[in-house]
Coordinates of C-alpha atoms in Angstrom, one line a residue:
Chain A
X1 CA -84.7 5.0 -43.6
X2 CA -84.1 1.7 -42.2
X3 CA -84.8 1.0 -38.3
X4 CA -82.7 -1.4 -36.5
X5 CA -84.6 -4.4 -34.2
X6 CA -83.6 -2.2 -31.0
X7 CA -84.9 0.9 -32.0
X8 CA -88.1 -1.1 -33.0
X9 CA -88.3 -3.1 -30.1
X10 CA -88.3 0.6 -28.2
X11 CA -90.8 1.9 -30.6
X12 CA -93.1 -1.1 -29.8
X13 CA -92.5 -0.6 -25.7
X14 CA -93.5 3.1 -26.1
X15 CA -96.7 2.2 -28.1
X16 CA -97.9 -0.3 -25.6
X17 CA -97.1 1.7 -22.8
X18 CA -99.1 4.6 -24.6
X19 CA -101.8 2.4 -25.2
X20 CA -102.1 1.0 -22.1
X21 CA -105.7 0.1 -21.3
X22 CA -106.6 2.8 -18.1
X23 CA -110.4 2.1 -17.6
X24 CA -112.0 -0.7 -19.5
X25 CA -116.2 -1.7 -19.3
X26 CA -117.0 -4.7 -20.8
X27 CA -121.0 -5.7 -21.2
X28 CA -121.7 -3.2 -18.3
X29 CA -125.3 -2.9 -17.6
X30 CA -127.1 -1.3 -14.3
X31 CA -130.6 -0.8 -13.1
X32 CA -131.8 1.7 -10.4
X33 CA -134.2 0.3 -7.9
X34 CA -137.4 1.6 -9.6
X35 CA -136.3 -0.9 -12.6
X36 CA -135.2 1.9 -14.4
X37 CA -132.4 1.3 -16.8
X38 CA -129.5 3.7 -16.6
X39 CA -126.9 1.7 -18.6
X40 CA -127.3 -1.0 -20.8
X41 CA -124.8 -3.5 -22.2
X42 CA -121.4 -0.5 -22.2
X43 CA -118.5 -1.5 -23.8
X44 CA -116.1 1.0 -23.1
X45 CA -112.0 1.0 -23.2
X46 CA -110.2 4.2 -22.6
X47 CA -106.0 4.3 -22.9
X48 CA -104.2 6.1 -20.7
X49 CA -103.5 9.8 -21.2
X50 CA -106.4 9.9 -23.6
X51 CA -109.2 12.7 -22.7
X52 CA -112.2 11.0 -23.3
X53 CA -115.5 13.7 -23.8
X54 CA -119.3 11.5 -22.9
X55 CA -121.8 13.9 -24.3
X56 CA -125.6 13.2 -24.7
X57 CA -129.1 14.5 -23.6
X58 CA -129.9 14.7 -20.2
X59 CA -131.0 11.5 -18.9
X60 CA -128.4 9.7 -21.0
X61 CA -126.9 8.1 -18.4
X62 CA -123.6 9.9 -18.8
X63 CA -123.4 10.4 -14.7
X64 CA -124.2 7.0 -14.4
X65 CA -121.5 5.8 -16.5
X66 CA -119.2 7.7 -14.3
X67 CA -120.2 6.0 -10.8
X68 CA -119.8 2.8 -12.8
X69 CA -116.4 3.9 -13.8
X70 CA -115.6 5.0 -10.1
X71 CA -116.6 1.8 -8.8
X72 CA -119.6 2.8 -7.2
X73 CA -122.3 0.9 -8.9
X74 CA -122.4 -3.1 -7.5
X75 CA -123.3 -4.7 -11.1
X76 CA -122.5 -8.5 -13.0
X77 CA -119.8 -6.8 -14.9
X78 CA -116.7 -5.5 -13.2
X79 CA -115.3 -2.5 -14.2
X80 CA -111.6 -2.6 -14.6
X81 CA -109.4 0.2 -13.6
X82 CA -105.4 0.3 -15.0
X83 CA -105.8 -3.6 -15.1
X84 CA -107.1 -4.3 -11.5
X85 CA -110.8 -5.4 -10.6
X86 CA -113.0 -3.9 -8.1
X87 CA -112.1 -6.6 -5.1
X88 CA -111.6 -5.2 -1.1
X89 CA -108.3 -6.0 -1.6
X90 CA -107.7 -3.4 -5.0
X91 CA -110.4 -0.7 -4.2
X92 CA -107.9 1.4 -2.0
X93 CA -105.1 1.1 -5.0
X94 CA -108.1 2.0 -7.1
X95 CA -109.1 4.8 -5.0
X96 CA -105.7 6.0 -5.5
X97 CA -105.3 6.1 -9.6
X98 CA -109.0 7.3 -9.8
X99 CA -110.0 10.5 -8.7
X100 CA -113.4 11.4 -8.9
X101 CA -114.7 14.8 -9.6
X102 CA -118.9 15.2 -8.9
X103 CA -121.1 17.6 -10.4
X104 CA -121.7 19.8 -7.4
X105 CA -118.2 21.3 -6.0
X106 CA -120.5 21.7 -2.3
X107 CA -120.7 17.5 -2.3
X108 CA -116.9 17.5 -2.6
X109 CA -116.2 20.0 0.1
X110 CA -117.2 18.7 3.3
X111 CA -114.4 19.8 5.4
X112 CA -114.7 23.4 7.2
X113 CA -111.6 24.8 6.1
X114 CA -110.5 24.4 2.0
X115 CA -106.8 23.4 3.1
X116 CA -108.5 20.5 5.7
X117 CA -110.6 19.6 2.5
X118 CA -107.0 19.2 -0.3
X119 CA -105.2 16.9 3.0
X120 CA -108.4 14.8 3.4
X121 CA -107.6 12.2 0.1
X122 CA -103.6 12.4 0.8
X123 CA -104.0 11.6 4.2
X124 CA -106.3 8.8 3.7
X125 CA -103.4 7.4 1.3
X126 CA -101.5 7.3 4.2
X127 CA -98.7 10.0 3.2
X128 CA -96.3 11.3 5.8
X129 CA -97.8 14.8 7.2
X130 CA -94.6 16.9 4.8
X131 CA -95.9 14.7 1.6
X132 CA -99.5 15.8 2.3
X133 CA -98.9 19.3 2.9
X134 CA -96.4 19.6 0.2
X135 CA -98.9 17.7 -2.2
X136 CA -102.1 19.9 -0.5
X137 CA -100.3 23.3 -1.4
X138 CA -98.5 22.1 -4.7
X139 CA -103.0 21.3 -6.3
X140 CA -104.0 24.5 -4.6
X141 CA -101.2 26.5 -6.4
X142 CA -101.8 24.8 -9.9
X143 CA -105.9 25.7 -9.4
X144 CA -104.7 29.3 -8.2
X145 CA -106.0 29.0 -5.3
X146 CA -102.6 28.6 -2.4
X147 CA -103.8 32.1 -1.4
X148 CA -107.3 30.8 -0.4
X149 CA -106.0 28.3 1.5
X150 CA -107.7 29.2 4.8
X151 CA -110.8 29.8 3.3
X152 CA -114.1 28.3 4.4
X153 CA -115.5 26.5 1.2
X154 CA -119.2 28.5 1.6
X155 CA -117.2 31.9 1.4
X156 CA -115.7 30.3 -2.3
X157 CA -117.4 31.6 -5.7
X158 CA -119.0 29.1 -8.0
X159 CA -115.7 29.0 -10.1
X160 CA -113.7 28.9 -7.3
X161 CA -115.4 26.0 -5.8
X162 CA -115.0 24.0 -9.2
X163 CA -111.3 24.8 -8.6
X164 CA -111.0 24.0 -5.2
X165 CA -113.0 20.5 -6.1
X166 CA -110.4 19.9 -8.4
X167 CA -107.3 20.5 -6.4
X168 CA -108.6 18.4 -3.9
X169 CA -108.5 15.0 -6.4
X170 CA -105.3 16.7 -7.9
X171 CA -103.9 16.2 -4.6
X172 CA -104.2 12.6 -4.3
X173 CA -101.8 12.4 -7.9
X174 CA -104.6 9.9 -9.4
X175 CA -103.9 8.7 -13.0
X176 CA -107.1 8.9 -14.3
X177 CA -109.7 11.8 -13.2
X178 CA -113.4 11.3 -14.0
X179 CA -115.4 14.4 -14.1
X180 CA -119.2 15.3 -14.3
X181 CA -120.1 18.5 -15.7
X182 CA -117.2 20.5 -14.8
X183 CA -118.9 23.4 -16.7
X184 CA -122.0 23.6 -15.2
X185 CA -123.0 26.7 -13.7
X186 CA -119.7 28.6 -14.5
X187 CA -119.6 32.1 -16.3
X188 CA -117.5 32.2 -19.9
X189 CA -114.4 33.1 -18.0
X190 CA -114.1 30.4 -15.4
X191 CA -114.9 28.4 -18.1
X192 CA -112.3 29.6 -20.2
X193 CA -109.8 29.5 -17.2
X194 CA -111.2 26.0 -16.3
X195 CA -110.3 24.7 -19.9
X196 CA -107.0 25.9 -19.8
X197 CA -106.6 24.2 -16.6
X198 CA -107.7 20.8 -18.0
X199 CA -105.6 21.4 -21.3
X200 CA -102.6 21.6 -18.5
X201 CA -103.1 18.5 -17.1
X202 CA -101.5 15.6 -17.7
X203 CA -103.7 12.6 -16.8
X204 CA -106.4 10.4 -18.1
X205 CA -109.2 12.7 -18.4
X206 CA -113.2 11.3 -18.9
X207 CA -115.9 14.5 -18.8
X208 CA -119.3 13.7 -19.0
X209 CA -121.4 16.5 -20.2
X210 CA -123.7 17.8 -22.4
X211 CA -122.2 21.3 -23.2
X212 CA -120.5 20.3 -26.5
X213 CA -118.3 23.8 -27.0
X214 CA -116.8 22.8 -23.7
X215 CA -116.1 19.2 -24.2
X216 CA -114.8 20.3 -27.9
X217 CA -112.0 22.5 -26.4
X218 CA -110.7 19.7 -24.1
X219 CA -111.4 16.1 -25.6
X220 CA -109.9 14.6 -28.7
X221 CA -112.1 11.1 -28.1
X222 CA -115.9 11.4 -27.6
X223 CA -118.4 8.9 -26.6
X224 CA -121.9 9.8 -27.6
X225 CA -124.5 8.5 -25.1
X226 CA -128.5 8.0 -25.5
X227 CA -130.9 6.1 -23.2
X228 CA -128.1 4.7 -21.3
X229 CA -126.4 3.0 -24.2
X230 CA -123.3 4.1 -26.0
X231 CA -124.5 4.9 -29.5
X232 CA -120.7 6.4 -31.3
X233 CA -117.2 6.6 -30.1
X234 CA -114.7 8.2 -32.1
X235 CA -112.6 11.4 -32.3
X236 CA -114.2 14.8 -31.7
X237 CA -114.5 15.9 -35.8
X238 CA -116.3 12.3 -36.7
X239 CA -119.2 12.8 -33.8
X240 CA -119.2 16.2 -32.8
X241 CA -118.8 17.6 -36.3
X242 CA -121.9 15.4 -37.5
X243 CA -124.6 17.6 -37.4
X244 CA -127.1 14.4 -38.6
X245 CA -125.9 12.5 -35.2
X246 CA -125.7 15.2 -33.2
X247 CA -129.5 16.4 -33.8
X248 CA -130.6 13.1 -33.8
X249 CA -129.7 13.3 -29.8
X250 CA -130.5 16.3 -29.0
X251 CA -126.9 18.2 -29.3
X252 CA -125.6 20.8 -32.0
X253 CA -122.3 20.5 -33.1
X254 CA -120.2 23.0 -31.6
X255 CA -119.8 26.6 -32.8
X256 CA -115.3 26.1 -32.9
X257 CA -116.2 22.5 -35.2
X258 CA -118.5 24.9 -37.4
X259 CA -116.0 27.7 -37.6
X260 CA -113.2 25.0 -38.5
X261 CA -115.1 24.4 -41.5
Chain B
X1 CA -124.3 31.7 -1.7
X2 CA -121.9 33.9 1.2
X3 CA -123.1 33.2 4.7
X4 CA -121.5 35.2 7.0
X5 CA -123.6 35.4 9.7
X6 CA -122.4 32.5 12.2
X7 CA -118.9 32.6 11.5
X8 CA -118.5 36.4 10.7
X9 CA -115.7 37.7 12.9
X10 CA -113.8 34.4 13.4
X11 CA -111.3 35.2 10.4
X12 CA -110.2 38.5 11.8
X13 CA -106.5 39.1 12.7
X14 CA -106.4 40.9 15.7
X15 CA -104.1 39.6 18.7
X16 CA -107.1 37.4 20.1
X17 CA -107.5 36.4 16.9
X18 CA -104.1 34.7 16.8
X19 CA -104.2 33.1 20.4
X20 CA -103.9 29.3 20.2
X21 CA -107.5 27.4 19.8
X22 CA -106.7 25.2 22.8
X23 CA -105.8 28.1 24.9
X24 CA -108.9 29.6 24.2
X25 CA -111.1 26.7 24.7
X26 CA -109.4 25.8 27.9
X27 CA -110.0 29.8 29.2
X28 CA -113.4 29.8 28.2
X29 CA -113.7 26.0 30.1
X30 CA -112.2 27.8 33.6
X31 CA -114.1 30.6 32.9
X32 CA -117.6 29.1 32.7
X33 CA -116.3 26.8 35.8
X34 CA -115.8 29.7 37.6
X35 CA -118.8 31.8 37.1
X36 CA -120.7 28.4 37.8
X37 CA -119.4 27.8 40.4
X38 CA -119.9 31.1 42.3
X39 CA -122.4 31.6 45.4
X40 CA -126.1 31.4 44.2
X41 CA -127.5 34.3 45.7
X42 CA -124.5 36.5 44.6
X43 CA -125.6 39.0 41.6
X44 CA -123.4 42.6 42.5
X45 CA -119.6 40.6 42.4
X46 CA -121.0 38.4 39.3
X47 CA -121.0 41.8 37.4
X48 CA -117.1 42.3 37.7
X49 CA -116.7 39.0 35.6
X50 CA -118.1 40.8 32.8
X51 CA -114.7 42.9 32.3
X52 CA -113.4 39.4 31.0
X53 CA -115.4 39.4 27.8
X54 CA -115.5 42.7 27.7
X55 CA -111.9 43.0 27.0
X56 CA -111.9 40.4 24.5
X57 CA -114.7 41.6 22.6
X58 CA -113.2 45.2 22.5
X59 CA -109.4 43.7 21.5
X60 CA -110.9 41.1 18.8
X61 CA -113.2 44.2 17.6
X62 CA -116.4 42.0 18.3
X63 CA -119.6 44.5 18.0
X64 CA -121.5 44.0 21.0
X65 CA -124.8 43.8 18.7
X66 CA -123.7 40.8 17.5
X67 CA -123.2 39.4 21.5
X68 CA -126.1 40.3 22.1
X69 CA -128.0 39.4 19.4
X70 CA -126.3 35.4 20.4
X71 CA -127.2 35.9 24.0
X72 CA -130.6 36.8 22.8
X73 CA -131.3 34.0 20.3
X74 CA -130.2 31.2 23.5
X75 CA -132.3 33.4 25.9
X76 CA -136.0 31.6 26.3
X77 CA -134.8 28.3 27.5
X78 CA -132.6 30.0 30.0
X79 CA -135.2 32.4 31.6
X80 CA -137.9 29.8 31.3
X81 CA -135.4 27.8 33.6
X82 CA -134.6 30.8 35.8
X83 CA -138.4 31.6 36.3
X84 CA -138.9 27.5 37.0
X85 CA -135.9 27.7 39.8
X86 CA -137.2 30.9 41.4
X87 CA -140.3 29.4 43.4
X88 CA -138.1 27.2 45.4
X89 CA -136.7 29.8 47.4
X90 CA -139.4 32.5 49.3
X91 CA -137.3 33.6 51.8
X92 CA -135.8 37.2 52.2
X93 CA -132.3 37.7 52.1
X94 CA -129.3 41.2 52.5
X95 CA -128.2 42.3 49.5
X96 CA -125.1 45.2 49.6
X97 CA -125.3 47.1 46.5
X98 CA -121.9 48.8 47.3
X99 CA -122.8 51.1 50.4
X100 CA -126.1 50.4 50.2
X101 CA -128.4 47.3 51.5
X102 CA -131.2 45.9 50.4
X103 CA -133.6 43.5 51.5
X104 CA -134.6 41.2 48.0
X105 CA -136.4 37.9 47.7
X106 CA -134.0 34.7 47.8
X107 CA -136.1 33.8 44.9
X108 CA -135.2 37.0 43.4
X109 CA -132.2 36.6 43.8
X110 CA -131.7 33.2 42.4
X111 CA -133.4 33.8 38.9
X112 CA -130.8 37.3 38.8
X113 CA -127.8 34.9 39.4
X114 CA -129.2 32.2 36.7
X115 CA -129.5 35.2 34.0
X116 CA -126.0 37.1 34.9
X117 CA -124.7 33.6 35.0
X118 CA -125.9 32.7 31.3
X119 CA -124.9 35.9 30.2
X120 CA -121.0 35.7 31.2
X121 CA -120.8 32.0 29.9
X122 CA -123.0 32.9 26.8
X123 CA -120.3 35.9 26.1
X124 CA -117.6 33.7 27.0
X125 CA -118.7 30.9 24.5
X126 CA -119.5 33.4 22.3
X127 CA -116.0 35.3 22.5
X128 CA -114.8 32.0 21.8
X129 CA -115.8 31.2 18.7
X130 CA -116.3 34.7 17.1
X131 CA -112.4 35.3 17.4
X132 CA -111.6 31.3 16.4
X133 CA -112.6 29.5 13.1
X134 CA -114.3 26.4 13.4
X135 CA -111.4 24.8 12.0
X136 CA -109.3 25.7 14.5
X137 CA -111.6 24.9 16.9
X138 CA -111.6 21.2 15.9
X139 CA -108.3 21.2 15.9
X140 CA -107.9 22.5 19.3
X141 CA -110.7 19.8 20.7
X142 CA -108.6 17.4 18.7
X143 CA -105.4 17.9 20.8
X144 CA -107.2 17.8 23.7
X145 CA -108.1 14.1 22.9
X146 CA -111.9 14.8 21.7
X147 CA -112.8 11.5 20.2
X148 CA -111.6 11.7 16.1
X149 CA -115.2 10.6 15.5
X150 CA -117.0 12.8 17.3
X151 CA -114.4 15.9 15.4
X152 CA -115.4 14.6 11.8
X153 CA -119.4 14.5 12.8
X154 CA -119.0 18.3 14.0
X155 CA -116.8 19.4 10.9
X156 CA -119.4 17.6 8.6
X157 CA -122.2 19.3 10.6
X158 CA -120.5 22.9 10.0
X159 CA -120.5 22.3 7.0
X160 CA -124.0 20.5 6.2
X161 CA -125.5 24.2 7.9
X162 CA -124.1 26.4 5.0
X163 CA -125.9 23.8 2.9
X164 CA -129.1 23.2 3.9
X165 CA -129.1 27.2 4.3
X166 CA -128.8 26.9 0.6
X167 CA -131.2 24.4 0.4
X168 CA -133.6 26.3 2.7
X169 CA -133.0 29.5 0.9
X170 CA -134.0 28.4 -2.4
X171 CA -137.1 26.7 -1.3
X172 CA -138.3 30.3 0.1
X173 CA -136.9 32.3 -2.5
X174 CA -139.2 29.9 -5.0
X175 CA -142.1 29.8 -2.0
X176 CA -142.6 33.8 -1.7
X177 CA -142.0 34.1 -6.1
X178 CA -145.4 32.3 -6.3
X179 CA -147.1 33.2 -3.0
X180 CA -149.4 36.0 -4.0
X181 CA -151.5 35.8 -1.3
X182 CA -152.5 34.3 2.3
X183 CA -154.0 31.1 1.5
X184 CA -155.1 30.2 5.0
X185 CA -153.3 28.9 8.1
X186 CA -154.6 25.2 7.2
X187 CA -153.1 25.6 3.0
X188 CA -150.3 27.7 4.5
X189 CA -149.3 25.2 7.4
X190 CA -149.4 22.2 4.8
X191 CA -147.7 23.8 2.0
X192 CA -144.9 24.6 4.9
X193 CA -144.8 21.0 6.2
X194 CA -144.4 19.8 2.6
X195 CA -141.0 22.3 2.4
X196 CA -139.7 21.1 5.4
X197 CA -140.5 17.5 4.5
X198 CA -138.4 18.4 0.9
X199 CA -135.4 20.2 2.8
X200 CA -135.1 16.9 5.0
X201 CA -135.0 14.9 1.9
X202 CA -132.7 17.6 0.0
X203 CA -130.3 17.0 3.1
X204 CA -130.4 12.8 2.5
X205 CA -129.5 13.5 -0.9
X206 CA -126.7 16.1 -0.1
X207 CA -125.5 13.6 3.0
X208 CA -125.3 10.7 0.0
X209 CA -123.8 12.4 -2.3
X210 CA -120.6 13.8 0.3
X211 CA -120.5 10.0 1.5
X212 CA -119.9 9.1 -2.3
X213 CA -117.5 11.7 -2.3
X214 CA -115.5 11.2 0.9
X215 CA -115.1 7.7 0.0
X216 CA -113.7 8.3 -3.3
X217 CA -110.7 10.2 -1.8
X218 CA -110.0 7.1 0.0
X219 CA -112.4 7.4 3.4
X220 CA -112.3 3.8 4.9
X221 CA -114.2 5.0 8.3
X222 CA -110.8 6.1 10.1
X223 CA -110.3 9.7 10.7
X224 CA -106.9 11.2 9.7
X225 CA -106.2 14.8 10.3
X226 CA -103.5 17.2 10.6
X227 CA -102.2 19.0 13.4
X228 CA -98.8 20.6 13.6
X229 CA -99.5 23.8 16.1
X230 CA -97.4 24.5 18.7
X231 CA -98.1 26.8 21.3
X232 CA -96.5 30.0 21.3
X233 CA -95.1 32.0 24.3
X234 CA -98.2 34.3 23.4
X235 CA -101.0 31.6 24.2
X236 CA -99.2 31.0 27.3
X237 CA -99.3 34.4 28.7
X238 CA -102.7 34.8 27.4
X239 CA -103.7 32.0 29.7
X240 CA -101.5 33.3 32.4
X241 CA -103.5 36.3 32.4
X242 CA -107.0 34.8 32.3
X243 CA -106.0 32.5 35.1
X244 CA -104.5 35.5 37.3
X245 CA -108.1 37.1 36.8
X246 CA -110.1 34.3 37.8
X247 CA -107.9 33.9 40.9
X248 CA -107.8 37.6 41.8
X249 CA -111.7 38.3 41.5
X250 CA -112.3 35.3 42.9
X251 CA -109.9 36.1 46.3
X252 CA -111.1 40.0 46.2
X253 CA -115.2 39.3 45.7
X254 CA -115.4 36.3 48.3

C-alpha cells in the first residue's frame, strides 16, 4: 500500500502530538532537612495520555517523586510540566494542567460543604460563576456523586471521599493528574468502582503505589522505585510480570499478570 | 469517622430550615440586641422572650435536650460572671410576679437577669445554627461584607474540628487498648501531656498537608467564593415576623 507525502506528513503530526512530552525530570535529586535522601538523580519523561504506574516498597520515595512532579519540592533541577518550567510567571498555568491528587482524601477537602470544595480550584482559575458551577456539577456527576453535593465532607465514606477528592481536581480540567495511593484504605468494591473510574478517564494519569493488582488494572507504563532512585521503567508485563525484580523490592507480581500466564 | 454531634440538626428540611442564612443571622443579631438590652433588674417580662426560640425549636424539630445540653456546656463562665456581678448591688428592690409582689435583693436580681439573659441569646445562637449548615452560614456572613479572610479561616476551622476529632479519637481509642490499669496521677498526667503534645503536632501536619493541597488547585492567598442566593419572599416575612415580635413585647412588657 503505498502512502502519499500528505497522508505521511499527517501520520507524523499525529505521532508527535501523541508523543508529546507531558511531565519530564531530568537529574532530579532532593534531600529532606534531616539529610535524608528521598530522590536521587530521577530521570523521568512521561507522554501525554500515557498512565504511568510508580510502584515500590514503602519508603521508596514514590510520594516524593510526586511533590517533585507537582512542583512542590524547591531542588537544582527543574521539573518541566507540558514544556513549561516552574517560574512565578508559569506556576498558575501549571497549576492548571496538573492536578494533584494526595493520599488522604480529608487533606483535600478543606471546605465545609463538598460542592464549596469541587468550585474552590475552578474559581481560583478565574472561571465565570456558570463555567464553575457547570464544571463543579459535570466532576461530581462523573465520580457519582451530583446527589451528594450538599454534603459535609466528614458525613462522606472512605470511598466516597476518594471520589469526591477526585472530582474536585476533575473539576479544574487538568491534563495530567498525579495521584498517591488512590487505593489506600478502600474496600474491593470501591476499588473496583475506582478503577473503572480511572480506566474512564481521559488524561495523563501518574499513580504512585505499592498495591500492584491495582496499579496492574490501570497502568500500561510502570516505573519501579527503590531507595529514592528509579531502578526499571517499562510496560506493565516486562516489570510487573518479573517475579525476580519484583521480590528483589519487596513487591509480588500481581495475581491478573499470573493468571495471564 | 461520622460526627454528628455539632452540626446534627442543621441539614433538616423543615420551613426554618429553608429560611435564608442572612435572615437568620440578622434575627438572631436583633434578637440578642434586644434581650441585652432590656432593664437589668427585669427577670418576669425576660421570660416571654423565650416563646421566640421556643417556636423555632418546635418548627425546625430541634429536641430541647440538645438546647440544653449547648446551654449547659457555655454555662460556668456565665454563672461565674453572674455570681462576680451580684455583689455590686445589696440593695432591696419590688418585684411583681404577676399579682403578686415581692421584695428580692437587687443583687438577686441582677445575677437572675445575667442567667435568663444567656439563656435566650444561647437558644437564639443555638437555633441559629442547628437549623443552618455552616456553609450557609459563611455564606450569609459573606454577603453581609464579613472580611473574605476572616470566612476562609472559619470554613478551614470547621473543618480542622472533624479532623482533629479523628485525630483525637484514635489517640484514645489506642490509649484505653493498652491501659490496663491506673498508673498514677504523675504517669497518667505525663502520658496525657505527651497525647496532647502529639495531637498538636498531628494538627501541623494535617494544616501542611491542606496548605499543599489548597495551593495545588490554584490558591494564590485571595479568596474566591460563590454566592448566587437571593432572598425569597419567605425570608422576608420571616423577618417581618421576628421584627413585629421584638417590637410588640418590647411595647407590651415596658
Amino acid at each position: 500500500m503505498r502512502i502519499s507525502s500528505c497522508a505521511k506528513s499527517n501520520i507524523m503530526v499525529i505521532i508527535t502530538a501523541m508523543t508529546k512530552i507531558a511531565v519530564k525530570i531530568k537529574d532530579f535529586s532532593f534531600k529532606y532537612p534531616d539529610a535524608t535522601v528521598a530522590l536521587e538523580n530521577i530521570n523521568l519523561d512521561i507522554a501525554h495520555k500515557e498512565r504511568v504506574g510508580i510502584v515500590g516498597p514503602n519508603g521508596a520515595g514514590k510520594s516524593t517523586l510526586l511533590l517533585a512532579i507537582g512542583n512542590f519540592l524547591k531542588s537544582q533541577a527543574p521539573v518541566e510540566i507540558d514544556g513549561m518550567l516552574s517560574t512565578k510567571d508559569n506556576i498558575k498555568k501549571i497549576r492548571q494542567k496538573l492536578g494533584v491528587l494526595f493520599q488522604n482524601p480529608n487533606d483535600q477537602l478543606f471546605m465545609p460543604r463538598l460542592f464549596d470544595d469541587v468550585t474552590f480550584g475552578p474559581l481560583n482559575m478565574g472561571l465565570s460563576k456558570e463555567e464553575v458551577i457547570l464544571r463543579s456539577k459535570e466532576a461530581l456527576r462523573s465520580v457519582g456523586l451530583l446527589d451528594k453535593k450538599d454534603k459535609q465532607p466528614h458525613h462522606l465514606s472512605a470511598g466516597e471521599k476518594r471520589a469526591a477528592a477526585i472530582a474536585t481536581v476533575l473539576a479544574m480540567k487538568p491534563e495530567i493528574i498525579t495521584m498517591d495511593e488512590p487505593d489506600s484504605s478502600l474496600d474491593p468494591r470501591s476499588q473496583n468502582k475506582l478503577i473503572e473510574l480511572l480506566n474512564q478517564m481521559s488524561q495523563t494519569l501518574i499513580i504512585a503505589t505499592c498495591n500492584v493488582n491495582f496499579i496492574a488494572r490501570v497502568c500500561n507504563k510502570i516505573v519501579l522505585m527503590d531507595s529514592g532512585k528509579i531502578i526499571a521503567i517499562g510496560n506493565r508485563k516486562e516489570i510487573l510480570g518479573n517475579q525476580e525484580l519484583m521480590n528483589k523490592h519487596g513487591l509480588e507480581v500481581p495475581a491478573q499478570l499470573i493468571s495471564d500466564d | 469517622m461520622h460526627h454528628n454531634y455539632i452540626d446534627r440538626y442543621s441539614d433538616g428540611d423543615t420551613i426554618i430550615h429553608s429560611i435564608d442564612a442572612r435572615v437568620k443571622i440578622l434575627s438572631t443579631l436583633l434578637f440578642t440586641v434586644v434581650v441585652v438590652g432590656l432593664p437589668r433588674y427585669s427577670i418576669v417580662p425576660l421570660i416571654w422572650f423565650m416563646i421566640g426560640p421556643f417556636t423555632i425549636f418546635t418548627l425546625a424539630k430541634i429536641p430541647f435536650k440538645f438546647v440544653l445540653r449547648r446551654i449547659l456546656i457555655a454555662s460556668p463562665f456565665i454563672i461565674t460572671l453572674a455570681v462576680c456581678y451580684s455583689f455590686i448591688d445589696s440593695d432591696t428592690r419590688q418585684v411583681n410576679f404577676g399579682p403578686w409582689q415581692m421584695q428580692i435583693k437587687g443583687s438577686i436580681l441582677i445575677c437572675a437577669n445575667i442567667i435568663i439573659k444567656f439563656i435566650l441569646t444561647m437558644s437564639a445562637l443555638t437555633a441559629l445554627t442547628a437549623t443552618t449548615p455552616f456553609s450557609s452560614l459563611l455564606y450569609g456572613l459573606e454577603k453581609m461584607y464579613v472580611p473574605r479572610l476572616l470566612i476562609l479561616q472559619l470554613a478551614v476551622l470547621y473543618r480542622y474540628i472533624f479532623l482533629l476529632i479523628d485525630v483525637s479519637g484514635r489517640y484514645l481509642r489506642s490509649y484505653s487498648a493498652r491501659s490496663l490499669r491506673y498508673l498514677g496521677f504523675r504517669r497518667e498526667a505525663t502520658i496525657r501531656s505527651a497525647m496532647i503534645g502529639s495531637i498538636l503536632i498531628s494538627s501541623l501536619d494535617i494544616s501542611e498537608r491542606v496548605n499543599l493541597a489548597m495551593i495545588a488547585r490554584g490558591f494564590d492567598g485571595k479568596i474566591r467564593t460563590l454566592s448566587q442566593e437571593k432572598i425569597r419572599g419567605k425570608d422576608l416575612l420571616f423577618a417581618t415576623i421576628v421584627c413585629v415580635y421584638l417590637v410588640v413585647l418590647k411595647a407590651i412588657l415596658w
